[in-house]
mmCIF file of C-alpha atoms in Angstrom:
data_model
loop_
_atom_site.group_PDB
_atom_site.id
_atom_site.type_symbol
_atom_site.label_atom_id
_atom_site.label_comp_id
_atom_site.label_asym_id
_atom_site.label_seq_id
_atom_site.Cartn_x
_atom_site.Cartn_y
_atom_site.Cartn_z
ATOM 1 C CA MET W 1 -69.698 -37.571 -42.245
ATOM 2 C CA MET W 2 -67.565 -34.774 -43.387
ATOM 3 C CA ALA W 3 -63.313 -35.367 -42.196
ATOM 4 C CA PRO W 4 -62.565 -32.911 -39.779
ATOM 5 C CA HIS W 5 -59.633 -30.373 -40.951
ATOM 6 C CA ALA W 6 -60.889 -30.855 -44.881
ATOM 7 C CA GLY W 7 -59.614 -27.424 -45.528
ATOM 8 C CA LEU W 8 -56.229 -28.342 -44.834
ATOM 9 C CA GLU W 9 -55.989 -30.792 -47.533
ATOM 10 C CA ARG W 10 -55.607 -27.750 -50.299
ATOM 11 C CA ARG W 11 -52.491 -26.681 -48.555
ATOM 12 C CA ILE W 12 -50.844 -29.967 -48.106
ATOM 13 C CA THR W 13 -51.444 -30.196 -51.775
ATOM 14 C CA ALA W 14 -50.418 -26.819 -52.421
ATOM 15 C CA ALA W 15 -46.795 -27.751 -50.526
ATOM 16 C CA LEU W 16 -46.541 -30.996 -52.369
ATOM 17 C CA GLU W 17 -47.097 -29.219 -55.707
ATOM 18 C CA ALA W 18 -44.421 -27.065 -55.152
ATOM 19 C CA VAL W 19 -41.221 -25.825 -57.268
ATOM 20 C CA PRO W 20 -39.443 -27.557 -55.075
ATOM 21 C CA PRO W 21 -42.135 -28.989 -53.132
ATOM 22 C CA ARG W 22 -41.908 -28.780 -49.905
ATOM 23 C CA ILE W 23 -42.048 -31.178 -47.043
ATOM 24 C CA PRO W 24 -45.608 -30.386 -45.001
ATOM 25 C CA VAL W 25 -45.167 -31.024 -40.922
ATOM 26 C CA LEU W 26 -48.584 -31.553 -39.468
ATOM 27 C CA LEU W 27 -48.639 -31.157 -35.531
ATOM 28 C CA GLY W 28 -51.523 -31.204 -33.187
ATOM 29 C CA GLY W 29 -51.972 -33.080 -29.672
ATOM 30 C CA CYS W 30 -53.617 -36.324 -29.671
ATOM 31 C CA GLY W 31 -57.214 -36.692 -31.004
ATOM 32 C CA THR W 32 -56.622 -33.367 -33.785
ATOM 33 C CA GLY W 33 -57.166 -35.404 -36.781
ATOM 34 C CA ARG W 34 -53.888 -35.794 -38.061
ATOM 35 C CA SER W 35 -54.152 -39.521 -39.147
ATOM 36 C CA THR W 36 -56.973 -39.223 -40.012
ATOM 37 C CA ALA W 37 -55.936 -36.187 -42.588
ATOM 38 C CA LEU W 38 -53.448 -38.790 -44.011
ATOM 39 C CA HIS W 39 -55.629 -41.176 -44.843
ATOM 40 C CA ALA W 40 -57.909 -38.719 -46.707
ATOM 41 C CA LEU W 41 -54.418 -37.780 -48.340
ATOM 42 C CA THR W 42 -53.805 -40.973 -49.686
ATOM 43 C CA ASP W 43 -57.556 -41.722 -51.207
ATOM 44 C CA ARG W 44 -56.811 -38.508 -53.359
ATOM 45 C CA ILE W 45 -53.588 -39.347 -54.036
ATOM 46 C CA GLY W 46 -54.123 -42.660 -54.975
ATOM 47 C CA ARG W 47 -52.226 -46.159 -52.532
ATOM 48 C CA ASP W 48 -50.027 -46.523 -55.984
ATOM 49 C CA ASN W 49 -49.014 -43.501 -56.494
ATOM 50 C CA CYS W 50 -48.269 -43.123 -52.527
ATOM 51 C CA GLN W 51 -47.237 -44.904 -49.209
ATOM 52 C CA TYR W 52 -48.557 -44.293 -46.085
ATOM 53 C CA VAL W 53 -46.317 -45.619 -42.843
ATOM 54 C CA ASP W 54 -47.586 -45.916 -38.902
ATOM 55 C CA VAL W 55 -44.219 -45.176 -37.817
ATOM 56 C CA GLU W 56 -45.677 -45.680 -34.368
ATOM 57 C CA ARG W 57 -46.697 -49.062 -35.129
ATOM 58 C CA ALA W 58 -43.863 -50.414 -37.028
ATOM 59 C CA ALA W 59 -40.815 -48.916 -35.316
ATOM 60 C CA SER W 60 -39.105 -52.148 -33.991
ATOM 61 C CA THR W 61 -35.686 -53.010 -34.608
ATOM 62 C CA PRO W 62 -34.100 -50.831 -37.915
ATOM 63 C CA GLU W 63 -34.125 -54.320 -40.039
ATOM 64 C CA ARG W 64 -37.936 -55.075 -39.491
ATOM 65 C CA PHE W 65 -39.117 -51.672 -40.031
ATOM 66 C CA PHE W 66 -37.224 -51.992 -43.489
ATOM 67 C CA GLY W 67 -38.202 -55.026 -44.158
ATOM 68 C CA SER W 68 -41.945 -54.488 -43.666
ATOM 69 C CA LEU W 69 -41.383 -50.773 -44.920
ATOM 70 C CA VAL W 70 -40.410 -52.290 -48.658
ATOM 71 C CA ALA W 71 -42.908 -55.311 -48.071
ATOM 72 C CA SER W 72 -45.653 -53.055 -48.268
ATOM 73 C CA SER W 73 -45.040 -50.266 -50.174
ATOM 74 C CA PRO W 74 -46.358 -50.104 -54.007
ATOM 75 C CA PHE W 75 -43.059 -48.390 -54.959
ATOM 76 C CA PRO W 76 -40.736 -51.018 -56.366
ATOM 77 C CA GLN W 77 -37.743 -51.793 -54.677
ATOM 78 C CA SER W 78 -34.831 -49.244 -55.253
ATOM 79 C CA VAL W 79 -32.002 -50.500 -52.388
ATOM 80 C CA SER W 80 -30.040 -53.869 -52.442
ATOM 81 C CA SER W 81 -31.985 -56.385 -52.227
ATOM 82 C CA ASP W 82 -29.652 -58.441 -49.899
ATOM 83 C CA PRO W 83 -30.742 -58.321 -46.204
ATOM 84 C CA PRO W 84 -29.206 -55.898 -44.590
ATOM 85 C CA ARG W 85 -26.958 -57.340 -41.964
ATOM 86 C CA THR W 86 -26.878 -54.970 -38.708
ATOM 87 C CA ALA W 87 -29.157 -51.729 -37.740
ATOM 88 C CA ARG W 88 -26.767 -49.185 -39.078
ATOM 89 C CA GLU W 89 -27.040 -50.841 -42.523
ATOM 90 C CA ALA W 90 -31.257 -51.360 -42.178
ATOM 91 C CA PHE W 91 -31.312 -47.520 -41.387
ATOM 92 C CA ASP W 92 -29.300 -46.566 -44.619
ATOM 93 C CA HIS W 93 -31.536 -48.427 -46.706
ATOM 94 C CA THR W 94 -34.414 -47.154 -45.187
ATOM 95 C CA LEU W 95 -32.921 -43.629 -46.114
ATOM 96 C CA ALA W 96 -31.713 -44.893 -49.501
ATOM 97 C CA PHE W 97 -35.464 -46.076 -50.206
ATOM 98 C CA PHE W 98 -37.461 -42.772 -49.007
ATOM 99 C CA ALA W 99 -34.961 -40.972 -51.431
ATOM 100 C CA ARG W 100 -34.963 -43.365 -54.809
ATOM 101 C CA ALA W 101 -38.556 -45.043 -55.343
ATOM 102 C CA ARG W 102 -40.345 -43.801 -57.687
ATOM 103 C CA ALA W 103 -44.097 -43.739 -58.793
ATOM 104 C CA GLY W 104 -43.741 -45.308 -62.018
ATOM 105 C CA ASP W 105 -41.777 -42.097 -63.590
ATOM 106 C CA ARG W 106 -43.167 -39.875 -61.043
ATOM 107 C CA PRO W 107 -41.890 -38.928 -57.778
ATOM 108 C CA ALA W 108 -42.853 -40.857 -54.935
ATOM 109 C CA THR W 109 -45.155 -39.659 -52.350
ATOM 110 C CA PHE W 110 -44.230 -40.834 -48.492
ATOM 111 C CA LEU W 111 -46.568 -39.990 -45.595
ATOM 112 C CA LEU W 112 -44.807 -40.795 -42.400
ATOM 113 C CA ASP W 113 -47.276 -40.833 -39.582
ATOM 114 C CA GLU W 114 -45.302 -39.929 -36.212
ATOM 115 C CA VAL W 115 -42.322 -39.833 -37.480
ATOM 116 C CA LEU W 116 -40.495 -39.278 -34.332
ATOM 117 C CA GLU W 117 -40.984 -42.175 -33.272
ATOM 118 C CA LEU W 118 -38.059 -43.324 -35.525
ATOM 119 C CA ARG W 119 -36.415 -42.040 -32.458
ATOM 120 C CA THR W 120 -36.806 -45.563 -31.091
ATOM 121 C CA PHE W 121 -33.547 -47.095 -32.979
ATOM 122 C CA GLU W 122 -31.168 -44.720 -31.147
ATOM 123 C CA SER W 123 -31.031 -47.118 -29.039
ATOM 124 C CA PHE W 124 -29.140 -49.375 -31.645
ATOM 125 C CA PRO W 125 -25.292 -49.237 -32.417
ATOM 126 C CA GLY W 126 -24.472 -46.448 -34.423
ATOM 127 C CA LEU W 127 -27.243 -45.286 -34.606
ATOM 128 C CA ARG W 128 -27.481 -41.711 -32.014
ATOM 129 C CA HIS W 129 -28.935 -39.414 -34.264
ATOM 130 C CA VAL W 130 -31.899 -41.001 -36.480
ATOM 131 C CA GLN W 131 -34.331 -38.395 -36.120
ATOM 132 C CA ARG W 132 -30.858 -35.514 -37.761
ATOM 133 C CA GLU W 133 -30.058 -37.791 -40.394
ATOM 134 C CA LEU W 134 -34.082 -38.638 -41.794
ATOM 135 C CA VAL W 135 -34.486 -34.962 -41.781
ATOM 136 C CA GLN W 136 -31.530 -34.480 -43.314
ATOM 137 C CA SER W 137 -31.838 -37.258 -46.110
ATOM 138 C CA LEU W 138 -35.815 -36.060 -47.020
ATOM 139 C CA SER W 139 -34.581 -32.521 -47.080
ATOM 140 C CA ASP W 140 -32.302 -33.503 -50.062
ATOM 141 C CA SER W 141 -34.386 -36.024 -51.763
ATOM 142 C CA GLY W 142 -36.230 -35.467 -54.462
ATOM 143 C CA ASN W 143 -39.139 -37.128 -53.710
ATOM 144 C CA ARG W 144 -42.143 -35.894 -51.376
ATOM 145 C CA PHE W 145 -43.168 -36.433 -48.127
ATOM 146 C CA VAL W 146 -46.005 -35.662 -45.178
ATOM 147 C CA LEU W 147 -44.790 -35.827 -41.763
ATOM 148 C CA THR W 148 -47.002 -36.011 -38.587
ATOM 149 C CA SER W 149 -46.336 -35.702 -34.974
ATOM 150 C CA ARG W 150 -48.276 -35.388 -31.398
ATOM 151 C CA TYR W 151 -45.054 -34.087 -29.839
ATOM 152 C CA ILE W 152 -45.153 -29.947 -31.065
ATOM 153 C CA ALA W 153 -41.910 -28.774 -28.599
ATOM 154 C CA ARG W 154 -39.757 -31.360 -29.827
ATOM 155 C CA THR W 155 -40.902 -31.282 -33.350
ATOM 156 C CA HIS W 156 -39.570 -27.334 -33.547
ATOM 157 C CA ARG W 157 -36.883 -28.323 -31.974
ATOM 158 C CA LEU W 158 -35.441 -30.967 -34.407
ATOM 159 C CA LEU W 159 -36.850 -28.500 -37.521
ATOM 160 C CA ARG W 160 -34.926 -25.331 -35.687
ATOM 161 C CA ASP W 161 -31.947 -25.747 -37.488
ATOM 162 C CA ALA W 162 -33.546 -27.538 -41.012
ATOM 163 C CA ALA W 163 -33.788 -26.791 -44.587
ATOM 164 C CA ALA W 164 -36.506 -24.363 -45.380
ATOM 165 C CA ARG W 165 -38.396 -27.111 -47.473
ATOM 166 C CA PHE W 166 -40.136 -27.974 -44.308
ATOM 167 C CA GLU W 167 -43.635 -26.376 -43.666
ATOM 168 C CA VAL W 168 -44.801 -26.686 -40.222
ATOM 169 C CA ILE W 169 -48.643 -26.564 -40.305
ATOM 170 C CA HIS W 170 -50.224 -26.366 -37.203
ATOM 171 C CA LEU W 171 -54.130 -28.244 -36.981
ATOM 172 C CA PRO W 172 -56.246 -25.798 -35.321
ATOM 173 C CA PRO W 173 -59.202 -26.579 -33.241
ATOM 174 C CA LEU W 174 -62.406 -27.615 -35.124
ATOM 175 C CA SER W 175 -64.776 -24.954 -35.482
ATOM 176 C CA PRO W 176 -68.465 -25.086 -34.839
ATOM 177 C CA ALA W 177 -69.142 -25.721 -38.671
ATOM 178 C CA GLU W 178 -66.656 -28.398 -39.403
ATOM 179 C CA VAL W 179 -68.130 -29.732 -36.138
ATOM 180 C CA THR W 180 -71.522 -29.470 -37.646
ATOM 181 C CA GLY W 181 -70.007 -31.017 -40.630
ATOM 182 C CA MET W 182 -68.566 -34.096 -38.688
ATOM 183 C CA LEU W 183 -72.234 -35.085 -36.786
ATOM 184 C CA PRO W 184 -74.050 -38.353 -37.741
ATOM 185 C CA PRO W 185 -77.698 -38.194 -38.869
ATOM 186 C CA MET W 186 -80.348 -37.284 -36.660
ATOM 187 C CA GLY W 187 -83.573 -37.576 -38.284
ATOM 188 C CA ASP W 188 -85.567 -34.584 -38.627
ATOM 189 C CA THR W 189 -83.668 -32.382 -36.052
ATOM 190 C CA ALA W 190 -84.236 -28.958 -36.677
ATOM 191 C CA ALA W 191 -81.372 -26.973 -38.282
ATOM 192 C CA GLU W 192 -81.507 -24.477 -35.033
ATOM 193 C CA ASP W 193 -81.070 -27.396 -33.138
ATOM 194 C CA ARG W 194 -78.085 -28.696 -34.856
ATOM 195 C CA ASP W 195 -76.339 -25.275 -34.776
ATOM 196 C CA PHE W 196 -76.768 -25.294 -31.051
ATOM 197 C CA LEU W 197 -75.854 -29.156 -31.030
ATOM 198 C CA SER W 198 -72.229 -28.397 -32.661
ATOM 199 C CA ARG W 199 -71.254 -25.245 -30.687
ATOM 200 C CA THR W 200 -72.169 -27.053 -27.328
ATOM 201 C CA ILE W 201 -69.826 -30.274 -28.318
ATOM 202 C CA GLN W 202 -66.831 -27.844 -29.898
ATOM 203 C CA ALA W 203 -66.667 -25.951 -26.985
ATOM 204 C CA LEU W 204 -66.711 -29.262 -24.654
ATOM 205 C CA ALA W 205 -64.319 -31.346 -26.884
ATOM 206 C CA ASP W 206 -62.061 -28.130 -27.181
ATOM 207 C CA GLY W 207 -62.023 -28.190 -31.000
ATOM 208 C CA ARG W 208 -60.592 -32.059 -31.146
ATOM 209 C CA ALA W 209 -61.711 -33.832 -33.498
ATOM 210 C CA THR W 210 -61.981 -37.429 -31.736
ATOM 211 C CA TYR W 211 -63.948 -35.618 -28.646
ATOM 212 C CA VAL W 212 -65.953 -34.370 -31.547
ATOM 213 C CA ARG W 213 -66.862 -37.360 -32.843
ATOM 214 C CA ALA W 214 -67.531 -39.414 -29.203
ATOM 215 C CA ILE W 215 -69.515 -36.958 -27.731
ATOM 216 C CA SER W 216 -71.522 -36.219 -30.788
ATOM 217 C CA GLU W 217 -72.207 -39.891 -31.767
ATOM 218 C CA ALA W 218 -73.222 -40.556 -28.346
ATOM 219 C CA ALA W 219 -75.437 -37.661 -28.208
ATOM 220 C CA ALA W 220 -76.846 -38.840 -31.009
ATOM 221 C CA GLY W 221 -77.600 -42.182 -29.265
ATOM 222 C CA VAL W 222 -79.388 -45.328 -30.545
ATOM 223 C CA SER W 223 -82.523 -42.625 -31.067
ATOM 224 C CA GLY W 224 -80.749 -41.062 -33.988
ATOM 225 C CA ARG W 225 -81.598 -37.337 -32.798
ATOM 226 C CA ALA W 226 -80.121 -34.661 -31.331
ATOM 227 C CA GLY W 227 -79.627 -35.507 -27.597
ATOM 228 C CA ASP W 228 -77.745 -33.314 -24.770
ATOM 229 C CA PRO W 229 -74.486 -33.557 -25.377
ATOM 230 C CA ILE W 230 -73.701 -33.212 -21.292
ATOM 231 C CA SER W 231 -75.130 -36.328 -20.702
ATOM 232 C CA ALA W 232 -73.247 -37.939 -23.254
ATOM 233 C CA LEU W 233 -70.074 -36.306 -21.945
ATOM 234 C CA THR W 234 -70.432 -38.125 -18.602
ATOM 235 C CA ALA W 235 -71.456 -41.492 -19.936
ATOM 236 C CA LEU W 236 -68.132 -41.470 -21.712
ATOM 237 C CA LEU W 237 -66.321 -40.630 -18.597
ATOM 238 C CA THR W 238 -67.655 -43.154 -16.247
ATOM 239 C CA SER W 239 -65.010 -45.737 -15.721
ATOM 240 C CA GLU W 240 -66.117 -47.909 -18.591
ATOM 241 C CA GLY W 241 -66.440 -44.953 -20.736
ATOM 242 C CA THR W 242 -64.849 -44.919 -23.688
ATOM 243 C CA LEU W 243 -63.032 -41.789 -23.392
ATOM 244 C CA THR W 244 -62.249 -42.996 -19.978
ATOM 245 C CA THR W 245 -60.309 -45.727 -21.712
ATOM 246 C CA TRP W 246 -59.126 -43.050 -24.671
ATOM 247 C CA CYS W 247 -57.803 -40.488 -22.302
ATOM 248 C CA GLY W 248 -55.968 -43.346 -19.742
ATOM 249 C CA TYR W 249 -53.958 -44.688 -23.152
ATOM 250 C CA ARG W 250 -52.523 -40.725 -24.324
ATOM 251 C CA TYR W 251 -52.013 -40.178 -20.562
ATOM 252 C CA GLU W 252 -49.291 -42.760 -20.002
ATOM 253 C CA LEU W 253 -48.339 -42.857 -23.845
ATOM 254 C CA ARG W 254 -47.105 -39.278 -23.097
ATOM 255 C CA LEU W 255 -45.815 -39.777 -19.579
ATOM 256 C CA HIS W 256 -43.900 -42.982 -20.997
ATOM 257 C CA ARG W 257 -42.125 -40.791 -23.605
ATOM 258 C CA ALA W 258 -40.998 -37.988 -20.395
ATOM 259 C CA ARG W 259 -38.273 -38.175 -17.352
ATOM 260 C CA GLY W 260 -39.607 -38.517 -13.900
ATOM 261 C CA TYR W 261 -42.477 -40.537 -14.339
ATOM 262 C CA GLY W 262 -44.071 -40.563 -10.834
ATOM 263 C CA ALA W 263 -43.741 -36.800 -9.301
ATOM 264 C CA LEU W 264 -44.881 -35.727 -13.418
ATOM 265 C CA LYS W 265 -48.226 -37.597 -12.285
ATOM 266 C CA ALA W 266 -48.034 -35.898 -8.974
ATOM 267 C CA ILE W 267 -47.755 -32.222 -10.576
ATOM 268 C CA LEU W 268 -50.835 -33.195 -13.381
ATOM 269 C CA GLU W 269 -53.028 -34.276 -10.329
ATOM 270 C CA ILE W 270 -52.023 -30.606 -8.420
ATOM 271 C CA LEU W 271 -52.964 -28.718 -11.968
ATOM 272 C CA ALA W 272 -56.202 -30.786 -12.640
ATOM 273 C CA GLU W 273 -57.033 -29.280 -8.587
ATOM 274 C CA GLN W 274 -56.149 -25.794 -9.243
ATOM 275 C CA GLU W 275 -54.617 -24.423 -12.570
ATOM 276 C CA PRO W 276 -53.054 -22.147 -13.914
ATOM 277 C CA MET W 277 -50.139 -21.811 -11.059
ATOM 278 C CA THR W 278 -46.399 -20.646 -10.609
ATOM 279 C CA LEU W 279 -43.888 -23.198 -10.370
ATOM 280 C CA THR W 280 -43.322 -21.720 -6.797
ATOM 281 C CA GLU W 281 -47.074 -22.589 -5.879
ATOM 282 C CA ILE W 282 -46.482 -26.287 -7.767
ATOM 283 C CA ALA W 283 -43.402 -26.766 -5.856
ATOM 284 C CA GLN W 284 -44.811 -26.055 -2.811
ATOM 285 C CA ARG W 285 -47.600 -27.964 -3.194
ATOM 286 C CA LEU W 286 -44.967 -30.999 -4.638
ATOM 287 C CA HIS W 287 -42.566 -30.515 -1.556
ATOM 288 C CA ARG W 288 -39.558 -30.134 -3.444
ATOM 289 C CA THR W 289 -37.206 -27.384 -4.453
ATOM 290 C CA PRO W 290 -38.248 -24.623 -6.992
ATOM 291 C CA GLY W 291 -35.588 -26.272 -9.296
ATOM 292 C CA SER W 292 -36.048 -29.962 -9.109
ATOM 293 C CA THR W 293 -39.626 -29.022 -9.925
ATOM 294 C CA LYS W 294 -39.098 -26.590 -13.254
ATOM 295 C CA ASP W 295 -36.938 -29.962 -14.204
ATOM 296 C CA TYR W 296 -40.027 -31.895 -13.698
ATOM 297 C CA LEU W 297 -42.404 -29.079 -15.368
ATOM 298 C CA SER W 298 -40.155 -28.788 -18.388
ATOM 299 C CA TRP W 299 -40.109 -32.511 -19.046
ATOM 300 C CA LEU W 300 -44.251 -32.030 -18.860
ATOM 301 C CA GLU W 301 -43.873 -29.208 -21.418
ATOM 302 C CA ASP W 302 -41.657 -31.480 -23.577
ATOM 303 C CA VAL W 303 -44.575 -33.925 -23.885
ATOM 304 C CA ASP W 304 -46.839 -30.815 -24.251
ATOM 305 C CA LEU W 305 -49.365 -32.353 -21.252
ATOM 306 C CA VAL W 306 -48.871 -28.992 -19.997
ATOM 307 C CA VAL W 307 -48.050 -25.073 -21.193
ATOM 308 C CA SER W 308 -46.173 -22.598 -19.609
ATOM 309 C CA ARG W 309 -48.285 -18.595 -19.827
ATOM 310 C CA GLN W 310 -46.571 -15.284 -18.231
ATOM 311 C CA LYS W 311 -45.192 -17.922 -15.822
ATOM 312 C CA ARG W 312 -48.371 -20.004 -15.225
ATOM 313 C CA TYR W 313 -48.811 -23.401 -16.181
ATOM 314 C CA SER W 314 -51.824 -25.596 -16.656
ATOM 315 C CA PHE W 315 -53.354 -28.187 -18.967
ATOM 316 C CA THR W 316 -53.051 -28.129 -22.779
ATOM 317 C CA ASP W 317 -55.878 -30.378 -22.650
ATOM 318 C CA PRO W 318 -59.152 -29.516 -20.781
ATOM 319 C CA LEU W 319 -60.716 -32.551 -20.959
ATOM 320 C CA LEU W 320 -57.667 -34.372 -20.333
ATOM 321 C CA ARG W 321 -57.667 -32.063 -16.969
ATOM 322 C CA LEU W 322 -60.833 -33.840 -16.083
ATOM 323 C CA TRP W 323 -60.177 -37.308 -16.773
ATOM 324 C CA VAL W 324 -57.271 -37.009 -14.439
ATOM 325 C CA ARG W 325 -59.327 -35.085 -11.866
ATOM 326 C CA LEU W 326 -62.172 -37.977 -11.962
ATOM 327 C CA HIS W 327 -59.733 -40.839 -12.367
ATOM 328 C CA CYS W 328 -56.075 -40.565 -11.074
ATOM 329 C CA ARG W 329 -57.177 -41.546 -7.372
ATOM 330 C CA PRO W 330 -57.099 -45.085 -5.549
ATOM 331 C CA VAL W 331 -60.937 -45.529 -5.710
ATOM 332 C CA PRO W 332 -63.343 -45.314 -9.413
ATOM 333 C CA PRO W 333 -65.842 -42.531 -9.184
ATOM 334 C CA SER W 334 -69.074 -43.229 -8.792
ATOM 335 C CA VAL W 335 -71.747 -42.133 -11.770
ATOM 336 C CA ASP W 336 -73.158 -39.163 -9.722
ATOM 337 C CA GLU W 337 -69.317 -38.091 -9.460
ATOM 338 C CA VAL W 338 -68.515 -37.984 -12.284
ATOM 339 C CA ALA W 339 -72.220 -35.550 -13.331
ATOM 340 C CA ARG W 340 -71.216 -33.124 -11.489
ATOM 341 C CA GLU W 341 -67.611 -33.004 -12.377
ATOM 342 C CA VAL W 342 -68.765 -32.906 -16.034
ATOM 343 C CA GLN W 343 -71.489 -30.299 -14.964
ATOM 344 C CA SER W 344 -68.711 -28.189 -13.466
ATOM 345 C CA TYR W 345 -66.579 -28.507 -16.633
ATOM 346 C CA ALA W 346 -69.712 -27.953 -18.439
ATOM 347 C CA LEU W 347 -70.294 -24.781 -16.549
ATOM 348 C CA SER W 348 -66.414 -23.474 -17.233
ATOM 349 C CA ARG W 349 -66.551 -23.919 -20.829
ATOM 350 C CA LEU W 350 -69.423 -22.712 -22.193
ATOM 351 C CA PRO W 351 -71.199 -19.028 -22.274
ATOM 352 C CA GLN W 352 -73.738 -18.354 -20.118
ATOM 353 C CA THR W 353 -75.439 -15.444 -21.984
ATOM 354 C CA GLU W 354 -76.499 -18.095 -24.579
ATOM 355 C CA PRO W 355 -80.372 -18.223 -25.114
ATOM 356 C CA SER W 356 -82.023 -21.818 -24.124
ATOM 357 C CA LEU W 357 -82.776 -24.288 -26.344
ATOM 358 C CA ALA W 358 -84.609 -27.438 -25.908
ATOM 359 C CA LEU W 359 -82.965 -30.634 -27.594
ATOM 360 C CA ALA W 360 -85.047 -33.105 -29.014
ATOM 361 C CA GLY W 361 -84.358 -36.408 -26.714
ATOM 362 C CA ALA W 362 -83.938 -33.943 -23.351
ATOM 363 C CA GLY W 363 -84.334 -35.469 -19.942
ATOM 364 C CA ALA W 364 -85.598 -34.668 -16.696
ATOM 365 C CA GLY W 365 -84.335 -31.931 -15.549
ATOM 366 C CA GLU W 366 -84.438 -27.778 -16.195
ATOM 367 C CA ARG W 367 -82.632 -27.312 -18.612
ATOM 368 C CA LYS W 368 -80.474 -24.362 -18.747
ATOM 369 C CA GLY W 369 -78.158 -22.595 -21.508
ATOM 370 C CA TRP W 370 -76.307 -24.746 -23.226
ATOM 371 C CA GLY W 371 -77.789 -28.084 -22.696
ATOM 372 C CA ILE W 372 -76.994 -27.974 -18.798
ATOM 373 C CA ILE W 373 -79.225 -29.915 -16.339
ATOM 374 C CA GLU W 374 -79.480 -28.939 -13.067
ATOM 375 C CA ILE W 375 -78.506 -31.551 -10.481
ATOM 376 C CA ASP W 376 -79.778 -31.667 -6.944
#
């Protein structure tokens, strides 16, 4: 199975090898393949020459972060061996380590995944501007860095006045060809059917790597042959489905990074019922003033849950919208309800002009174009 966005590796490598080296910043929503890209880069550069750091998991206190950073590093410690006495001192040690570490006689390379999570440190004394200090320190360092974040709007604001050394790279949706490369083995499935399956999955998954992998593996199933991606997505979005758990976690993660938790959930539920909608329409359904509703919407945009186009708001992730329709309610949906919603979602996503292709392992029912099955 091919890694998603394999072509991006050349662009990242070119940025790191430039003189002076640039700092690639990979931006993309949940499930777009940021971490996978860094792991592939780790294997290419070599684990003795670079250090991958999962900032989201490791950021607790500045002291503990610095200790774990150094303990797991392939690079010799390049700062004082005395334990830091304060949070401020620990963060200074961290910046110094990033700046001074060496891979033998060469610059060290750090791959900082979800780098904005260092904002956690800003609740400690003397650390009100952690992110800005980090950006300045990395810019001044002779070492090499690759950064990622799921928070696109926040990263753009942070880098707005930063040095030109930072190169923002938006992870694009996977193309049908890239989806084909990620499909699991499917026995003697014909090339035409694999191409059909790839285009269907790409449209249903909105080109997001995590969704592509989940749907393609579920569609292959235990038979190892190409199955029905619509039925696969239905199974994944039932109450016990894999994508139900995954979407729920990412939904809560983003909401807890924003303000106005309850009101934000209400707006997402409103947009799940109908989108796009104007500020006035949302305010009327929310029973709040346009001014307060505007604030709520700006907080949702800040964590990239919604996007505004021509003053009309909608979900950034269409599959997450489907999850909200199904699961943000008092009673879990039945399998039949999930099937109906997935069918409606598929009809909205898949071109209706495609010729009908019979995939191997198709279930009962009359198959229409793009694998949609009629449900009575």
